[in-house]
XYZ file of C-alpha atoms in Angstrom:
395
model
C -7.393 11.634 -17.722
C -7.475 8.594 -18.681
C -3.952 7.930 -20.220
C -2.877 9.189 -16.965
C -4.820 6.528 -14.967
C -3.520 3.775 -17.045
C -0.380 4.327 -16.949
C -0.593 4.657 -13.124
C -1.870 1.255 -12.931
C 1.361 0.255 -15.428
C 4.255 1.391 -13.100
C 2.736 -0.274 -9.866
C 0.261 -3.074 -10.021
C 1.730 -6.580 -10.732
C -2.110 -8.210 -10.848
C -3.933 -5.159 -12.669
C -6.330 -2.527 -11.766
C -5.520 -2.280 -7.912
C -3.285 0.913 -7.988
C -5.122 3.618 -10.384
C -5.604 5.751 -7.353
C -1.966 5.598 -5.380
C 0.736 5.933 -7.720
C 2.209 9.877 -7.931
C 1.228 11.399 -10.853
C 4.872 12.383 -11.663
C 5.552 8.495 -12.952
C 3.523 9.009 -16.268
C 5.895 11.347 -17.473
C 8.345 8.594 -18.727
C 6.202 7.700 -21.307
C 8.601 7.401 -24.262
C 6.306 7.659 -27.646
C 3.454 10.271 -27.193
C 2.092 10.153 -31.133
C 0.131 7.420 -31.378
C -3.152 7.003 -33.712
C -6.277 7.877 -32.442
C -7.312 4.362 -31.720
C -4.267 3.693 -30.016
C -4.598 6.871 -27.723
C -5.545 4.627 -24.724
C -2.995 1.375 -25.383
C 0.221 0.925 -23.790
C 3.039 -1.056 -23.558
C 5.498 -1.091 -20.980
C 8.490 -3.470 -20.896
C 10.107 -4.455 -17.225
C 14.157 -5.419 -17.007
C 16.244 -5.841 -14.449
C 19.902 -7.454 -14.822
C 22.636 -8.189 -12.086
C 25.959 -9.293 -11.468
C 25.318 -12.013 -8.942
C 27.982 -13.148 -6.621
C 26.782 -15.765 -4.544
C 28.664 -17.440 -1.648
C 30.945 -21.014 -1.174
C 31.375 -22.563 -4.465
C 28.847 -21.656 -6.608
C 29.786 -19.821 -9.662
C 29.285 -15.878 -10.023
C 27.254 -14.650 -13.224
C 25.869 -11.827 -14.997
C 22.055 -12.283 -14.870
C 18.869 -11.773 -16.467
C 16.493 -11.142 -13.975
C 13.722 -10.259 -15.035
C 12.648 -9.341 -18.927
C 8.402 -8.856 -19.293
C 6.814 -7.500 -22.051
C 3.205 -6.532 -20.936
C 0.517 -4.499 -23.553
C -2.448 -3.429 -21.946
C -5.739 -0.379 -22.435
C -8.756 0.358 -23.217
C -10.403 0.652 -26.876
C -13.826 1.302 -26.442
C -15.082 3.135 -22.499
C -15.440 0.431 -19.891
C -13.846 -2.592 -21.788
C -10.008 -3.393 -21.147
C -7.718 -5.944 -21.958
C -4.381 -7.150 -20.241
C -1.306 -9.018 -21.855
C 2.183 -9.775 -20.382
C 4.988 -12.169 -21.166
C 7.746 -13.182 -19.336
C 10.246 -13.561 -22.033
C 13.302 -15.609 -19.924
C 10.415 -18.317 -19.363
C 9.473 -21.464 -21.035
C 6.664 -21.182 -23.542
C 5.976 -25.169 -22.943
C 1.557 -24.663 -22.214
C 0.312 -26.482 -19.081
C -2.361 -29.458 -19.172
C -4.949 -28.128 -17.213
C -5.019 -24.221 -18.293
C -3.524 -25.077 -21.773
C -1.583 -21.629 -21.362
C 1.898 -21.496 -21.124
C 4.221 -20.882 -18.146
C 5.311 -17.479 -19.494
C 1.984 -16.040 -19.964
C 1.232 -13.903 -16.624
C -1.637 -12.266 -18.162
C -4.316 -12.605 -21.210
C -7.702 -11.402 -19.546
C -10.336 -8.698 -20.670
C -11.884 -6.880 -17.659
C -15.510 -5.173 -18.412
C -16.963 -2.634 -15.638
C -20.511 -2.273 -15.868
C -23.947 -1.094 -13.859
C -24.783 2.132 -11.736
C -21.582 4.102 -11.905
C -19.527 1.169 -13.133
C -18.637 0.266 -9.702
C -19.264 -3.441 -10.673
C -16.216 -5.199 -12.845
C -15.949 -8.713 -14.642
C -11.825 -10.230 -15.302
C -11.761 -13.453 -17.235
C -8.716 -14.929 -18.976
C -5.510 -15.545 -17.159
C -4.837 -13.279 -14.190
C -2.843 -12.861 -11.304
C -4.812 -14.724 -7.589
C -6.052 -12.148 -5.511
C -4.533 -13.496 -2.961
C -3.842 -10.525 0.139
C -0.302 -10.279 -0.263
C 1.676 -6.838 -1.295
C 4.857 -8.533 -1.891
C 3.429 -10.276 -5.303
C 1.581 -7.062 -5.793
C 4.788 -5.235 -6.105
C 5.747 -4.413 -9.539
C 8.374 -7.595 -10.174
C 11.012 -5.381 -11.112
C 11.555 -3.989 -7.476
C 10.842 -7.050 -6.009
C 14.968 -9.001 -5.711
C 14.024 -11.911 -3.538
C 10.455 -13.463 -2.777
C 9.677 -15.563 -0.158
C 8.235 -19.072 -0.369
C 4.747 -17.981 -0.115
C 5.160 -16.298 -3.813
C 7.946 -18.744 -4.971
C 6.464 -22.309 -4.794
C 3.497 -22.313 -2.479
C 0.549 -20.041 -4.119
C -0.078 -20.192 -7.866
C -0.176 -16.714 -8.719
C -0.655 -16.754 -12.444
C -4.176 -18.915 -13.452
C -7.062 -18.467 -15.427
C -9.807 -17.207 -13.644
C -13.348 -15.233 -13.668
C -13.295 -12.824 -10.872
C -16.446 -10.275 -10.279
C -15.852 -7.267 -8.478
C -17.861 -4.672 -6.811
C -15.606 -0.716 -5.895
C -18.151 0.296 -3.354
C -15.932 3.787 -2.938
C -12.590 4.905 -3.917
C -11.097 3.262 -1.048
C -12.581 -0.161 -0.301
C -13.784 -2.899 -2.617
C -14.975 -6.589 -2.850
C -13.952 -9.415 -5.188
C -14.911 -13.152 -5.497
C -12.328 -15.119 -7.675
C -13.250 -18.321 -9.057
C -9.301 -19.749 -10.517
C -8.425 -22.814 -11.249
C -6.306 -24.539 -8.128
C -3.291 -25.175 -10.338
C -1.954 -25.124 -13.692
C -1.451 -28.989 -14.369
C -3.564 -31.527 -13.686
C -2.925 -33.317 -9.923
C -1.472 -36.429 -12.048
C 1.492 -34.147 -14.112
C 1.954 -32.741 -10.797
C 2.788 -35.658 -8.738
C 4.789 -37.383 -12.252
C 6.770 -34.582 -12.504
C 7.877 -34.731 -8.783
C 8.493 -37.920 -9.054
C 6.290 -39.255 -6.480
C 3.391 -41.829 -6.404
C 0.101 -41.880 -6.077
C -0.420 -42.864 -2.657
C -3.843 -43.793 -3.319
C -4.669 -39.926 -4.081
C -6.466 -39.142 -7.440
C -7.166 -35.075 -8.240
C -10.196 -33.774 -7.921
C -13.344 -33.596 -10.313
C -12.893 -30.373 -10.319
C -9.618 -28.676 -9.422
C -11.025 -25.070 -8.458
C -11.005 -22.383 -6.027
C -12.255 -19.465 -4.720
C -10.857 -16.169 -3.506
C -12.720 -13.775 -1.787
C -10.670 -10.318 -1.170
C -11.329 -7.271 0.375
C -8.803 -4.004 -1.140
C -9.213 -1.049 1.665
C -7.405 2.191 1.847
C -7.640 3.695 6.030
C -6.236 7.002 7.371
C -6.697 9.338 4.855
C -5.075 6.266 2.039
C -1.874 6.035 4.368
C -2.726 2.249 5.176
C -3.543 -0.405 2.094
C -5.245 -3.600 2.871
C -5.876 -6.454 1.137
C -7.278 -9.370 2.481
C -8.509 -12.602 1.263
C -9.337 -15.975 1.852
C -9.255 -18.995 -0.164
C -10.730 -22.348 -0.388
C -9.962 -24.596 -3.402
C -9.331 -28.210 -4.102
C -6.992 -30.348 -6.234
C -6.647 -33.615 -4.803
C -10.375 -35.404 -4.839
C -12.052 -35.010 -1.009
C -9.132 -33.145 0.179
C -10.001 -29.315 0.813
C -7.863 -26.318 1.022
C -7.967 -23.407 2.842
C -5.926 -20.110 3.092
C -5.818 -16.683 4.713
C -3.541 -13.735 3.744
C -3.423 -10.326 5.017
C -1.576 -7.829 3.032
C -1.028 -4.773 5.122
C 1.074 -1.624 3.926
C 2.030 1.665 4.709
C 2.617 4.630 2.163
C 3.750 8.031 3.405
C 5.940 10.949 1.844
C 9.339 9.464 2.132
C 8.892 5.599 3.979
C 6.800 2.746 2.284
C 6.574 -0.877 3.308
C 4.428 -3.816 4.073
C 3.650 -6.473 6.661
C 2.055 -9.721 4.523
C 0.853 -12.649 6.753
C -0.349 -15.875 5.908
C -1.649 -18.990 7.209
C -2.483 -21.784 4.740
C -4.210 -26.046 5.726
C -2.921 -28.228 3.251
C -4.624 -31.710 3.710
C -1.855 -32.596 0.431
C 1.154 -30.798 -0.021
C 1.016 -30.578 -3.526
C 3.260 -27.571 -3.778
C 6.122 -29.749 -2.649
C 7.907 -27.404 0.003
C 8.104 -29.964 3.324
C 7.685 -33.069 1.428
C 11.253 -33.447 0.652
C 12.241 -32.959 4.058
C 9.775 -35.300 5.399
C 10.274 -37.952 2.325
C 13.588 -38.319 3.873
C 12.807 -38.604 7.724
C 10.629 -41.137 6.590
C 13.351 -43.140 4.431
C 15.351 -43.245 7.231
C 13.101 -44.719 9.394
C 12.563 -47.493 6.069
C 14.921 -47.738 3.111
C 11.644 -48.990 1.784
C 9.283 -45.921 1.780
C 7.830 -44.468 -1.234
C 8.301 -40.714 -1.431
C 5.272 -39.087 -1.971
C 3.052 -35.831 -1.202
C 3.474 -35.334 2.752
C -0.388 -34.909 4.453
C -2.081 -32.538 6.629
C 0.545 -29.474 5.877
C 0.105 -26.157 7.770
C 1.968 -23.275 6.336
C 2.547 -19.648 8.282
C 4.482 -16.945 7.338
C 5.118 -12.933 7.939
C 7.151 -10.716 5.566
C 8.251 -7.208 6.635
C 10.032 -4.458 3.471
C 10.675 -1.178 4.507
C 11.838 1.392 1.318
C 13.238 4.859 2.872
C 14.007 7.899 0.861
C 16.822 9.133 3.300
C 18.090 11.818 0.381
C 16.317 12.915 -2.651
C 16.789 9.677 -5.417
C 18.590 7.497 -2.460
C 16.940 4.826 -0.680
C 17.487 2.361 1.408
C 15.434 -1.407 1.203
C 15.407 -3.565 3.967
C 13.594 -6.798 4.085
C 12.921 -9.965 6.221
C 11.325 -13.498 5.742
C 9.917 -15.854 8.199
C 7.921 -18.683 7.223
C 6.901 -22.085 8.764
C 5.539 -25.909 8.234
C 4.163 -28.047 10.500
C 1.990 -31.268 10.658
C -1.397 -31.177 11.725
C -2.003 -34.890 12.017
C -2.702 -36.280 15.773
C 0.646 -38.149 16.864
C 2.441 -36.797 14.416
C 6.747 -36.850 15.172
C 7.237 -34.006 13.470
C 6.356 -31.328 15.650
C 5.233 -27.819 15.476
C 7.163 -25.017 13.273
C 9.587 -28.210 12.018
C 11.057 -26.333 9.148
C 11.637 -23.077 8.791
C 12.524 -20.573 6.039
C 14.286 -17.152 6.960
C 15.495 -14.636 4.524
C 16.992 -11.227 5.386
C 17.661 -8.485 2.834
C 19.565 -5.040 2.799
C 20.748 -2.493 0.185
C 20.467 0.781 -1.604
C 18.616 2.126 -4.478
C 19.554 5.066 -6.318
C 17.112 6.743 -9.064
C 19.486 9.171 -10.991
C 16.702 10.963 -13.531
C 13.293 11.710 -11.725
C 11.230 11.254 -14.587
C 12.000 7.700 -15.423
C 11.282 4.393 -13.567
C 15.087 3.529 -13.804
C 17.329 2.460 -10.873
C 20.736 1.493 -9.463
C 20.802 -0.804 -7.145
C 23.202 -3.140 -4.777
C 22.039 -5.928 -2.366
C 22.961 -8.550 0.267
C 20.816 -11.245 0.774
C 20.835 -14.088 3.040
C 18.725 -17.468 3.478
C 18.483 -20.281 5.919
C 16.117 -23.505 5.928
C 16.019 -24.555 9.826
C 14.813 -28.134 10.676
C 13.730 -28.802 14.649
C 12.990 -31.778 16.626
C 13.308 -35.404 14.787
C 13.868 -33.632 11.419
C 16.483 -31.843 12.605
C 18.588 -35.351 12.796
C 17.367 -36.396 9.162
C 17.729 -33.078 7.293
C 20.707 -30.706 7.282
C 20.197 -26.808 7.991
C 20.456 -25.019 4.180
C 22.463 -21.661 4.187
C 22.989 -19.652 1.362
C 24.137 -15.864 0.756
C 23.592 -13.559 -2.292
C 25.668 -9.873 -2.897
C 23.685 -8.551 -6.499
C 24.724 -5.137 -7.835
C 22.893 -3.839 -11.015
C 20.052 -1.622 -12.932
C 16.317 -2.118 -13.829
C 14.207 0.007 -15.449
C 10.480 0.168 -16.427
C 10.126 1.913 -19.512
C 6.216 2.871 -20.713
C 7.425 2.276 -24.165
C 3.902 3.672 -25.448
């Protein structure tokens, strides 16, 4: 029972120990190598690849890619006490100054479940943010394009000490404590190129998540919820709401993820730019820096439909938003905008392997309204992939 369970949590969960209970039991049967000492009964490794041939639009160039390429070991070795590793092995292994891990290390925790029916769990070592949001849950090899929520605006791979408590097999709490981000505030502003601005990072640089994982209507609807509040820059607080919402039945899946996020620094550098350059050509003389008071929305809607047996079809749509939150500010409400739209078709020739053919179009556009809309040009970009990944439970 439990190589089955692990190996469930191996084909779906990106962030660990979410999905033992929702994968179909028919994925653990591509397990390749079944002889394995007794000590190594319970340990697995899995590795996730996906290539494509990219063709991208105007006059970039067209390539054969390398998507994605993880190698991730992870089990138990005595009852109760498990351990997680997974590198991303097209990644730089150049280690961070504030978590002193590197940027291709998504996870290198041990998680230990404990009192009256073990419903109470502790994860420390680097994890994934328990942040409510199914699209980052998504096993990375199904997951072609990612929004800017996932991309650049929530650090999803930190070290952390979360404690958990499963009150029943469909709803439990966790409280995260992570650190905010993975450099200090002053690599992360050098590295941008920006000045100070009289901003220094904070004492200390941490956050806290506090999520809610619920399965309603007979396990048909998923939730996970959190909220975040976590600081980097010294005296400036963040805060952050996400609501990860999906839907699993026989032949349709999909997801509706929103989020709202206050920024009183935009240290993940997504309007800055934009408003950097506004502001230059107001003044020639303006120091770029970290734009202030950033509020961030966004909703992102897949749909996955099994119209045949092996076929499917994968639709899926971005919207996301900034806007300024300072009294008097120019900039106006919803003054950038990020949309992404994605179709194509999936076909999974051998049933008992986590192995598909796919083909996709995808298209993106970064809108700019009011005053920015005279100081920053509208971004358009279009993607056709075609290609094959495949998860393989190796052991």
């Amino acid at each position: 029972m439990k190589l089955k369970v692990f190996l469930t949590i191996n084909l779906i969960g990106a962030s660990g120990y979410l999905f033992a209970q929702t994968a179909p039991a028919a994925d653990t049967t591509s397990v390749l190598i079944t002889n394995k000492p007794a000590l190594l009964q319970n340990v697995h490794m899995n590795v996730l690849l996906r290539s494509s041939l990219e063709i991208p639009d105007g006059d970039k160039q067209s390539s054969l890619r390398l998507n994605e390429a993880r190698l991730e070991f992870m089990g138990t070795i005595v009852p109760d006490l498990d351990f997680r590793i997974r590198y991303r092995l097209n990644r730089s292994q150049a280690q961070r100054d504030l978590d002193n891990a590197p940027g291709s290390l998504d996870h290198a925790s041990v998680n230990y479940k404990f009192g009256h029916q073990k419903k109470w769990s502790v994860n420390v070592g680097k994890q994934a943010a328990y942040v409510g949001n199914w699209e980052f849950e998504t096993n990375p090899t199904y997951e072609y394009q990612y929004s800017e929520f996932v991309n650049y605006q929530t650090n999803l791979f930190l070290m952390g000490m979360r404690l958990g408590y499963q009150v029943n097999k469909n709803h439990g709490f966790f409280l995260q404590l992570h650190n905010t981000y993975n450099n200090s505030f002053k690599t992360t502003y050098t590295n941008a190129g920006y000045a100070a601005d009289g901003l220094k990072g904070a004492k200390n640089p941490m956050g806290v998540y506090a999520s809610w994982l619920g399965k309603l209507f007979d396990q048909k609807l998923h939730t996970f919820w959190s909220y975040d509040i976590a600081q980097y820059a010294s005296g400036k607080t963040n805060h952050a709401v996400a609501l990860g919402n999906k839907i699993v039945l026989k032949k349709l899946k999909g997801y509706l993820d929103l989020q709202w996020a206050s920024m009183p620094v935009d240290y993940v550098n997504i309007a800055s730019p934009s408003i950097n350059k506004y502001q230059q050509g107001l003044n020639p003389a303006y120091t770029p820096g970290f734009a202030r008071d950033i509020n961030y929305k966004g909703a992102v809607l897949r749909l996955d439909y099994e119209f045949v047996p092996g076929w499917f079809i994968t639709t899926k749509g971005i919207y996301e938003t900034s806007s300024q939150t300072k009294d008097g500010s120019p900039l106006g409400k919803n003054f950038r905008e990020n949309i992404g739209v994605l179709a194509g078709f999936e076909y999974k020739p051998i049933a008992s392997q986590n192995m598909k053919l796919f083909g996709y179009y995808y298209n993106n556009q970064v809108k700019y309204r009011n005053v920015m809309a005279d100081a920053n040009e509208r971004q358009r970009s279009s993607l056709f992939a075609v290609g094959m990944l495949y998860l393989v439970n190796a052991f």
